[in-house]
Coordinates of C-alpha atoms in Angstrom, one line a residue:
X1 CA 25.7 -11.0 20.2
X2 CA 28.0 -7.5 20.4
X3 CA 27.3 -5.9 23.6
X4 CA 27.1 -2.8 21.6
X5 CA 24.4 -4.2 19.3
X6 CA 22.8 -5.3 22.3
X7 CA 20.0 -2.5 22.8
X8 CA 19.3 -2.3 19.4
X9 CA 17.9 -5.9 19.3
X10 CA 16.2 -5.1 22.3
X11 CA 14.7 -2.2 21.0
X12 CA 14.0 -4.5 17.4
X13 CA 12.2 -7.3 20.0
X14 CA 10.0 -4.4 21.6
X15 CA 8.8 -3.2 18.8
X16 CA 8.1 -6.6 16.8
X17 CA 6.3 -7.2 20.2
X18 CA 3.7 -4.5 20.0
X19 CA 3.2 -5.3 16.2
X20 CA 2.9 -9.0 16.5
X21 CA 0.7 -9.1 19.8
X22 CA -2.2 -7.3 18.6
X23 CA -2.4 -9.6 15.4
X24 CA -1.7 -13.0 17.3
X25 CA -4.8 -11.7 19.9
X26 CA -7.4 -10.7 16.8
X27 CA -6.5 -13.8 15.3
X28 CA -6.5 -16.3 18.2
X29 CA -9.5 -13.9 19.4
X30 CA -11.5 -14.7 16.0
X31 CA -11.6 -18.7 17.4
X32 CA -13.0 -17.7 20.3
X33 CA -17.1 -16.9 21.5
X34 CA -17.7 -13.3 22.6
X35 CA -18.2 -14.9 25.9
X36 CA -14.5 -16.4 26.1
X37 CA -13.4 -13.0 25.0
X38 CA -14.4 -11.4 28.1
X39 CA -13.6 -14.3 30.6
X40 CA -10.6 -15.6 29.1
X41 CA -9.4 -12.7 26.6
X42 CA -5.6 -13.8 26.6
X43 CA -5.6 -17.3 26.7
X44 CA -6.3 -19.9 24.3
X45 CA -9.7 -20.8 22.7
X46 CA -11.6 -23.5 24.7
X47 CA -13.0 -24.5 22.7
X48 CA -12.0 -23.7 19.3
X49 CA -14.9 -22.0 17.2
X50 CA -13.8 -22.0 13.8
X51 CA -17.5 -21.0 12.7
X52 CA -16.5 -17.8 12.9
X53 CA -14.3 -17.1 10.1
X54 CA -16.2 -19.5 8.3
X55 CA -19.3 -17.6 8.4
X56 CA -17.4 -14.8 6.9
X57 CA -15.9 -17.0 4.4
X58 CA -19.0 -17.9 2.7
X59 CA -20.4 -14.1 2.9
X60 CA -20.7 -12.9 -0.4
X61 CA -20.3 -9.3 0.5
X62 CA -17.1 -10.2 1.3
X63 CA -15.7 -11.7 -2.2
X64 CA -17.0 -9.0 -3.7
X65 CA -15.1 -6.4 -1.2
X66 CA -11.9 -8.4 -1.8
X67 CA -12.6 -8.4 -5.4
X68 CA -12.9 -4.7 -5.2
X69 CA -9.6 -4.2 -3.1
X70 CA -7.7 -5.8 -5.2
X71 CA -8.6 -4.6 -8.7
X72 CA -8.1 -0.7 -6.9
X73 CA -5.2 -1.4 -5.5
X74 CA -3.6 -3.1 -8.4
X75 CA -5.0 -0.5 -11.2
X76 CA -3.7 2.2 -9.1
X77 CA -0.3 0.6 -8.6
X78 CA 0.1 0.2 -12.4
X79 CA -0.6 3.6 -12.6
X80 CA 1.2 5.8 -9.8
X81 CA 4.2 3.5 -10.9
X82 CA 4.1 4.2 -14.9
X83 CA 3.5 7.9 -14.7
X84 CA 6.0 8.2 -11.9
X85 CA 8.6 6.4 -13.5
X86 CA 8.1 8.6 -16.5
X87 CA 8.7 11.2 -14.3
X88 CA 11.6 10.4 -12.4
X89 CA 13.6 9.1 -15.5
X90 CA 13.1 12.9 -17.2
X91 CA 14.0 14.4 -13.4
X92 CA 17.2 12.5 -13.2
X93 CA 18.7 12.0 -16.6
X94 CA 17.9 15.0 -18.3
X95 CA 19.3 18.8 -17.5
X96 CA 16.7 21.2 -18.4
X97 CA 15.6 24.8 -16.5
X98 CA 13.5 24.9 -13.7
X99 CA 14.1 20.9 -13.2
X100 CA 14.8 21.2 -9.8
X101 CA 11.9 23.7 -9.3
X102 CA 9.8 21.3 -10.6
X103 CA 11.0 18.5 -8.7
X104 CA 10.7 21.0 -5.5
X105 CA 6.8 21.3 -6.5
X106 CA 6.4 17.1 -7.0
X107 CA 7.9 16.4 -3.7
X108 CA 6.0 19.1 -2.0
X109 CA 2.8 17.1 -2.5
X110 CA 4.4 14.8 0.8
X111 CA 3.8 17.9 3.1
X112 CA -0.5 18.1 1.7
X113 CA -2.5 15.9 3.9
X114 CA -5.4 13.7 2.2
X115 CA -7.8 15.3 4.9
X116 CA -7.0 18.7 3.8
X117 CA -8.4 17.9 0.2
X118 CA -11.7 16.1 1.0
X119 CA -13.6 18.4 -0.1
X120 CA -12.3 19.7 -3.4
X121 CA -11.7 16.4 -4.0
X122 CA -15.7 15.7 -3.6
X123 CA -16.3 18.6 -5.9
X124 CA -14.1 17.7 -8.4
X125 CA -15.1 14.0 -8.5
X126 CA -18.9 14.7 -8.6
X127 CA -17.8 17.2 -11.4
X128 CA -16.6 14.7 -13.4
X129 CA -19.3 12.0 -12.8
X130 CA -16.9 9.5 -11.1
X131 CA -18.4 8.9 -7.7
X132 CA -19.4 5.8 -7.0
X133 CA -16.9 4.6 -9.8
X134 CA -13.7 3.0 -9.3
X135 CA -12.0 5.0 -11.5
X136 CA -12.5 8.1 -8.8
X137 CA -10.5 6.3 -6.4
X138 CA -7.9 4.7 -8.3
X139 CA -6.5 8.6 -9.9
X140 CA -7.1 10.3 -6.9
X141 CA -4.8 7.4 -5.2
X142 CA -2.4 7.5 -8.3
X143 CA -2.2 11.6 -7.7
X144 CA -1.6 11.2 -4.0
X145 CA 1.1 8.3 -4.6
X146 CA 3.2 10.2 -7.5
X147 CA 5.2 12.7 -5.1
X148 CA 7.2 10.0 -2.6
X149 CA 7.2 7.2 -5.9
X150 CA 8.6 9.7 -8.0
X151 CA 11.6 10.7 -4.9
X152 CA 12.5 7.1 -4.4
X153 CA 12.7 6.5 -8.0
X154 CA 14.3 9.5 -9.1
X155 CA 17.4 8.5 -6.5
X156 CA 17.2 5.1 -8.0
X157 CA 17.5 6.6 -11.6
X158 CA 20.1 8.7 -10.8
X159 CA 22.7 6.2 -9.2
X160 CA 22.9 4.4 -12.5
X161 CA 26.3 5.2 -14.4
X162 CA 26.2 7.8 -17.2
X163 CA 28.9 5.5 -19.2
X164 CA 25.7 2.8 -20.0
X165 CA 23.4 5.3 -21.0
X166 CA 26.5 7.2 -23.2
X167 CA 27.0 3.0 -24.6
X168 CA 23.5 2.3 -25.1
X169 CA 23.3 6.2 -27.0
X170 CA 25.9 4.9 -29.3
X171 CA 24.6 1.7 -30.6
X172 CA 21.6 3.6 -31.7
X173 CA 19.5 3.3 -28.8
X174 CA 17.1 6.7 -28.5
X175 CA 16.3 8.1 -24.8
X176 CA 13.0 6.0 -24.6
X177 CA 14.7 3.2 -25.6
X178 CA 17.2 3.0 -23.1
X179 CA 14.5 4.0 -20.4
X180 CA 12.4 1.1 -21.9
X181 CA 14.9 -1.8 -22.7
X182 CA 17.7 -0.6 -20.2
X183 CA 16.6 1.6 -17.1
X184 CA 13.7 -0.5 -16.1
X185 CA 14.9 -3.6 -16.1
X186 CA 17.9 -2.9 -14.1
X187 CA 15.5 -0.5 -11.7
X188 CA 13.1 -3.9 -10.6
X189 CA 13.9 -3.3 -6.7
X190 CA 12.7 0.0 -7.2
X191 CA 10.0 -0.9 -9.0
X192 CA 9.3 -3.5 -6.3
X193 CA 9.7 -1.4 -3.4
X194 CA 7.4 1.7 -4.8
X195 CA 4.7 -1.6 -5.9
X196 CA 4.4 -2.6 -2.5
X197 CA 4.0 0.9 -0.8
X198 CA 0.9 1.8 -3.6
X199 CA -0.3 -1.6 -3.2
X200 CA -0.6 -1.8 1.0
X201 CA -1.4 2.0 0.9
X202 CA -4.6 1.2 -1.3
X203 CA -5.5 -1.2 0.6
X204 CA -4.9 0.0 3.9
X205 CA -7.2 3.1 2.1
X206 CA -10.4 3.9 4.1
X207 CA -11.6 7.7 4.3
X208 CA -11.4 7.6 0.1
X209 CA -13.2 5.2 -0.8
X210 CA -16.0 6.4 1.9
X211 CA -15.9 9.5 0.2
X212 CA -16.1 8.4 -3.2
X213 CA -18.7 5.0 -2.3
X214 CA -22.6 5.6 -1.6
X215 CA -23.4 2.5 -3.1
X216 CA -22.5 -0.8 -1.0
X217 CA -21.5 -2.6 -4.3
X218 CA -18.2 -0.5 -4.7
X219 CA -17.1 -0.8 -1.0
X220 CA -13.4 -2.1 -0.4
X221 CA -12.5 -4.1 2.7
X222 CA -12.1 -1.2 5.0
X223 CA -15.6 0.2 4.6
X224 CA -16.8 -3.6 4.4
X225 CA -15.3 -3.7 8.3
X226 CA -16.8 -0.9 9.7
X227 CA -20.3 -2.4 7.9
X228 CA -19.8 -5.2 9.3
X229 CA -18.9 -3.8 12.9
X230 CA -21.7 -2.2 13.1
X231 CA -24.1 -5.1 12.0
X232 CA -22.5 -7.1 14.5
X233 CA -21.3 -5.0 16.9
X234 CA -22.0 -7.5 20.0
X235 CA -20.2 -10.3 18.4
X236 CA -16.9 -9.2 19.0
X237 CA -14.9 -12.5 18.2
X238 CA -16.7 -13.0 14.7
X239 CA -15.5 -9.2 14.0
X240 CA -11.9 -9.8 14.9
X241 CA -12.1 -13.1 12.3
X242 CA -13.7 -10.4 9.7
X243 CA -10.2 -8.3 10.6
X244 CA -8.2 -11.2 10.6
X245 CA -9.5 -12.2 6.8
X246 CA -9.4 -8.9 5.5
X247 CA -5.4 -8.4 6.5
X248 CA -4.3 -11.5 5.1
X249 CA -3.8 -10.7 1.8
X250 CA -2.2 -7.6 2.3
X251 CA 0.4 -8.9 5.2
X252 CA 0.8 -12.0 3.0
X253 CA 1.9 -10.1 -0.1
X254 CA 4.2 -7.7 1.9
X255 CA 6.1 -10.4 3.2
X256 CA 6.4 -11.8 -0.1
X257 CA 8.1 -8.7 -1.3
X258 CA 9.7 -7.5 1.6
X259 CA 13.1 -8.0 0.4
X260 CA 12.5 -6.1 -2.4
X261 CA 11.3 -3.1 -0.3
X262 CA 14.1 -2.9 1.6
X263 CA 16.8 -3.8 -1.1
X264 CA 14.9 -1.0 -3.0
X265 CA 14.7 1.4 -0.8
X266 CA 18.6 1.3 0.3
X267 CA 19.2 0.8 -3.5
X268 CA 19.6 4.7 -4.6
X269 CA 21.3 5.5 -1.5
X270 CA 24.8 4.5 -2.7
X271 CA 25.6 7.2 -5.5
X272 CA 28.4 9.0 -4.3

């Protein structure tokens, strides 16, 4: 190891530290009694109570919560990622007036906090007749998603040559075409990377879906924890397995892709 690299790995251990310890404790904690909790918080169970995240397991509240995670976050994904890439492919291959101005207005959309909107968004919902619906969740996520998907997009667009898209024109191919046959399939780490961001936002999601939600048959895995906090709100180690149960999924599919998130991040950065 470089002594000038040095700090930096320090630094990289540090923070890994203060991500990894707070997981390893909820999920060592989960095998634990509430009782071992508070005499022995850091160590390991003795004994081991798997009942715990067993008793969860076999909860159908919480099947039905995952259920509902997952259909949101995937529905919304599918969406914020077709409109966006729409979007981004007119904003970076084609020169029209007022492109940039629009682009300026899109990207703006980073700088409006969800808080800010609670309330028109209520209006607007109940307006509509989509509370307590899905559907009210997954475009309200879809419009909040479209500004940074379409900027990381947009770069990735952009960085692909002119002379392919000049080739492709004459063998007969029409713009949608060569968006459809060509662009996307060369633009799959961007694609991957703006995936994974929709899909851990939405599921990481909590003050929408309490918003849009009355009825306990809709609720996504963040509302299902702070249910089931408060139900059990003495039992501490059974509501760190409940935690423990509900990230899984999400942690397991980001490290799945987490190549592709970096590798599409980085991807539109080297257009010179």
């Amino acid at each position: 190891m470089r002594r000038q690299t040095l700090p930096l790995h320090v630094i990289a251990w540090i923070v890994g530290a203060f991500i990894l310890i707070p997981v390893i404790y909820a999920l060592l904690g989960g095998f634990k009694s509430t009782a071992q909790l508070s005499v022995n918080p850091f160590g390991l169970p003795d004994p081991w109570v798997p009942s715990n995240y067993t008793d969860v397991l076999t909860e159908g509240s919480f099947w039905r919560q995952l259920w509902n995670s997952t259909f949101i976050a995937l529905a919304s994904t599918v969406l914020v990622v077709a409109l966006s890439a729409l979007a981004a492919f007119v904003f970076a291959r084609f020169a029209f007036r007022g492109r940039e101005v629009l682009f300026t207005l899109f990207t703006m959309g980073l700088m409006f906090p969800f808080a800010v909107a609670i309330l028109p968004i209520f209006v607007l919902l109940r307006t509509f007749g989509l509370l307590d619906s899905p559907l009210g969740v997954i475009l309200t996520q879809a419009a909040f998603g479209l500004p940074l998907t379409i900027l990381i997009l947009r770069g990735f667009f952009r960085s692909i040559p002119g002379e392919i898209e000049e080739a492709a024109t004459i063998d007969g191919c029409s713009a949608f075409g060569f968006f459809w046959r060509i662009l996307l399939p060369m633009a799959r780490p961007a694609l991957a990377t703006v995936s994974v961001l929709a899909i851990v936002g939405s599921w990481n999601n909590f003050m929408l879906p309490l918003v849009v939600f009355s009825d306990e048959s809709g609720w996504t895995l963040p509302l299902g924890i702070q249910q089931f906090q408060g139900q059990y709100s003495t039992d501490t180690a059974r509501i760190l397995a409940y935690l423990v149960l509900a990230m899984v999924p999400a942690l397991g599919f980001y490290a799945i892709a987490e190549r592709h998130l970096i590798g599409g991040l980085t991807a539109g950065a080297t257009k010179g």
